[in-house]
Short mmCIF file of C-alpha atoms in Angstrom, two decimals:
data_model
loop_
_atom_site.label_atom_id
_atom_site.label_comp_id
_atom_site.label_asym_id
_atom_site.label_seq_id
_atom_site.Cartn_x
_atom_site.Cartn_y
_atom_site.Cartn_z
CA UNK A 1472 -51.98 2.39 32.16
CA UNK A 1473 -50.32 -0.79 30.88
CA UNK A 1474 -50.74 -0.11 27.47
CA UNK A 1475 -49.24 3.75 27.57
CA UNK A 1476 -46.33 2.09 29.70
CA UNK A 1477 -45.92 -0.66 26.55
CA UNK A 1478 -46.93 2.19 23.82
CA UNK A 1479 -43.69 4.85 25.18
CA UNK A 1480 -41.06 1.78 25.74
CA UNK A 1481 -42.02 0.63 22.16
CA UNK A 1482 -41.57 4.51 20.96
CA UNK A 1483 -38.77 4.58 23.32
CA UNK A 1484 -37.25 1.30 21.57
CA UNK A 1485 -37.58 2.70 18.24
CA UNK A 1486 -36.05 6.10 18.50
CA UNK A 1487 -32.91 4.21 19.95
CA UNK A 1488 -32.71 1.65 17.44
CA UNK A 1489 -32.62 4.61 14.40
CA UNK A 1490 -29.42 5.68 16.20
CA UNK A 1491 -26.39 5.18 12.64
CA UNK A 1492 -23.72 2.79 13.64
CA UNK A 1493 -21.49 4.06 10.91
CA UNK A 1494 -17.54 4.69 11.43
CA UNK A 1495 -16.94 8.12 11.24
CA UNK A 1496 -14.28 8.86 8.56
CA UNK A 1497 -12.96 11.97 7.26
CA UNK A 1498 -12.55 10.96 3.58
CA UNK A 1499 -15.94 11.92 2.35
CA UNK A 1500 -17.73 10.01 -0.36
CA UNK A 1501 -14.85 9.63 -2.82
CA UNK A 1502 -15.20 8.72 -6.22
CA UNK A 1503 -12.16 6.18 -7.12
CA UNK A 1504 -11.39 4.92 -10.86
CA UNK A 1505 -10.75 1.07 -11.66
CA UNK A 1506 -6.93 1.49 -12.71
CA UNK A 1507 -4.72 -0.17 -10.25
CA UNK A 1508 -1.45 1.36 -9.61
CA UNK A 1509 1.81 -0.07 -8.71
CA UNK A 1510 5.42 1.28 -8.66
CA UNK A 1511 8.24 -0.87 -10.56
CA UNK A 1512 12.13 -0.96 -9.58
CA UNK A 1513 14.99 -2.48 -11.51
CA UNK A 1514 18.27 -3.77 -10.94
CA UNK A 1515 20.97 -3.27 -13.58
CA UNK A 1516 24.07 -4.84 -13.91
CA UNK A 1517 27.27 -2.78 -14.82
CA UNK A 1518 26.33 -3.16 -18.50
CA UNK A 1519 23.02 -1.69 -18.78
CA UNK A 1520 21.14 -5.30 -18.57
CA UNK A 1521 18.49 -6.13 -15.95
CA UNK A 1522 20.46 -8.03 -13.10
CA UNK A 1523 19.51 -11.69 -11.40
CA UNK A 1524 18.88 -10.81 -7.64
CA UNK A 1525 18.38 -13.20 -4.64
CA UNK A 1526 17.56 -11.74 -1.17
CA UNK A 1527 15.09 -9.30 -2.42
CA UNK A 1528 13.24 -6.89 0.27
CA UNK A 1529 11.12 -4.08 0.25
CA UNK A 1530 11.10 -2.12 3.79
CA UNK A 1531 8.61 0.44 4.66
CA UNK A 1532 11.40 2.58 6.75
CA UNK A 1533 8.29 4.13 9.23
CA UNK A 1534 7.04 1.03 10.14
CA UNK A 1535 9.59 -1.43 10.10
CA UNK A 1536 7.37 -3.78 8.19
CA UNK A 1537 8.31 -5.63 5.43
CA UNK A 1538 6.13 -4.31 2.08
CA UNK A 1539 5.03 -7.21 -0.22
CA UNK A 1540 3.01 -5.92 -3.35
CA UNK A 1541 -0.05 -7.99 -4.66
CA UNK A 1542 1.27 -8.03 -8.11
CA UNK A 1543 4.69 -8.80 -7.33
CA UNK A 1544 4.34 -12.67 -7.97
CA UNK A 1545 3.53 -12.27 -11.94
CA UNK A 1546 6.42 -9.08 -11.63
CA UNK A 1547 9.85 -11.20 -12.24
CA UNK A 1548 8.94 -11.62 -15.63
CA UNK A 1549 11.95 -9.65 -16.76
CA UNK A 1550 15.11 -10.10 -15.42
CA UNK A 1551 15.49 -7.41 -12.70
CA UNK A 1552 12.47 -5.69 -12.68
CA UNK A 1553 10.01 -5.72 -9.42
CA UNK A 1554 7.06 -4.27 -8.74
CA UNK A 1555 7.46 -2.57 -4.96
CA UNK A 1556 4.19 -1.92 -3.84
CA UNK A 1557 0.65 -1.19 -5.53
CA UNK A 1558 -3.02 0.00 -4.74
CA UNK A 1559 -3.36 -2.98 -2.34
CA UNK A 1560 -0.60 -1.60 -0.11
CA UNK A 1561 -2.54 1.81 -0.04
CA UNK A 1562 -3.63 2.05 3.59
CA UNK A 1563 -0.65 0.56 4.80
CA UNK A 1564 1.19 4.20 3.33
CA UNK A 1565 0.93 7.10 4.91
CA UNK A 1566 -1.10 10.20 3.15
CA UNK A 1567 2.84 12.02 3.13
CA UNK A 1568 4.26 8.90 2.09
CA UNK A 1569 6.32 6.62 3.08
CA UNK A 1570 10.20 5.34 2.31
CA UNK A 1571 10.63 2.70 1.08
CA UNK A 1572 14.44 1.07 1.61
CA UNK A 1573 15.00 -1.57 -1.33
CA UNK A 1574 16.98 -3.94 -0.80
CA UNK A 1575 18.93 -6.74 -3.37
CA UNK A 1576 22.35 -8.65 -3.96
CA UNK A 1577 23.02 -9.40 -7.44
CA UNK A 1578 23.73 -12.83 -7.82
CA UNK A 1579 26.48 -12.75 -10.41
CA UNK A 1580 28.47 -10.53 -8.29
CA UNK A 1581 27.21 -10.68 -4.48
CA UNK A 1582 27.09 -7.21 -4.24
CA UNK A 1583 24.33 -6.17 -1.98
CA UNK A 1584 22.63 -2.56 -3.17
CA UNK A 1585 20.10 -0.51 -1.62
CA UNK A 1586 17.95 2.41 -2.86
CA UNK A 1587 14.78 4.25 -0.78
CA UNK A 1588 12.04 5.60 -2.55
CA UNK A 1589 8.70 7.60 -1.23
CA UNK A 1590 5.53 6.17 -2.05
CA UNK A 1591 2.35 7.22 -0.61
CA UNK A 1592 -0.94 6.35 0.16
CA UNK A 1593 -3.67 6.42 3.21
CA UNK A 1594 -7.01 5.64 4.70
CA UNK A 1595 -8.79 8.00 2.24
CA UNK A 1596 -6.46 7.41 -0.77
CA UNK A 1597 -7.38 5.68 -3.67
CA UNK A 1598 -4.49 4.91 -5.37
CA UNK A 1599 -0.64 4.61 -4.53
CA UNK A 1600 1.86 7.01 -5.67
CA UNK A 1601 5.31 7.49 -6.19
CA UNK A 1602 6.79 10.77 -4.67
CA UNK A 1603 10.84 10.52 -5.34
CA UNK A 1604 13.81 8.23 -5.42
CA UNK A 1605 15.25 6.24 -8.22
CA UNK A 1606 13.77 4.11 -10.89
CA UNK A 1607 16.62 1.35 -10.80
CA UNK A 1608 19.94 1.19 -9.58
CA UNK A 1609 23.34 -0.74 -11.54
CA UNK A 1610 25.78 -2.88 -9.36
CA UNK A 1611 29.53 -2.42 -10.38
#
């Protein structure tokens, strides 16, 4: 009697230990490429040329977050030019995408400009992507 009691709690034991402890997700198996994405913005000054700017900031207008891209410590390489967000940002964007208020004052002229654009993402995204808004914007 013993040994049918141990025999069904070991069966019993096993069964429940076969029980999948994975997180249910809607995305499906997704295949994903290697490119990494980002989205650029540029401040101009009145004369076409890329603009110094101080007081930079990037906020994600649903959240109220402030949006720092991976990349964007090698992006000030050209006078201006910033790279907003990119694919490590992804599941911090929404699948209908977010906007995205950017924020700068130029530094020759103090002038403070702002510009939103829509950039999505999600849980089951792979990659960022840019929906609308502008590409740069020129203080006077």
């Amino acid at each position: 009697m013993i040994k049918k009691t141990a025999w069904l709690l070991l069966i019993a034991l096993s069964v429940l230990s076969c029980k999948k402890n994975k997180t249910k997700t809607d995305c499906r198996d997704k295949m994903c490429t290697y490119e990494f994405r980002s989205v650029g913005f540029r401040f101009m000054d009145n004369k076409g040329e890329g603009a110094e700017v101080k007081d930079f900031s990037v906020i994600n207008q649903r959240t109220g977050e402030k949006v720092m891209a991976n990349s964007s410590m090698t992006s000030n390489l050209v006078k201006g030019a910033f790279i907003i967000a990119d694919d490590g940002n992804v599941r911090s964007l929404s699948e209908q995408g977010d906007n995205l208020k950017i924020t700068g004052t130029s530094v020759q002229t103090n002038q403070t400009k702002s510009a939103v654009i829509k950039v999505s993402g999600g849980e089951c995204a792979c990659h960022i992507a840019k929906l609308s808004g502008p590409d740069q914007i020129a203080f006077d």
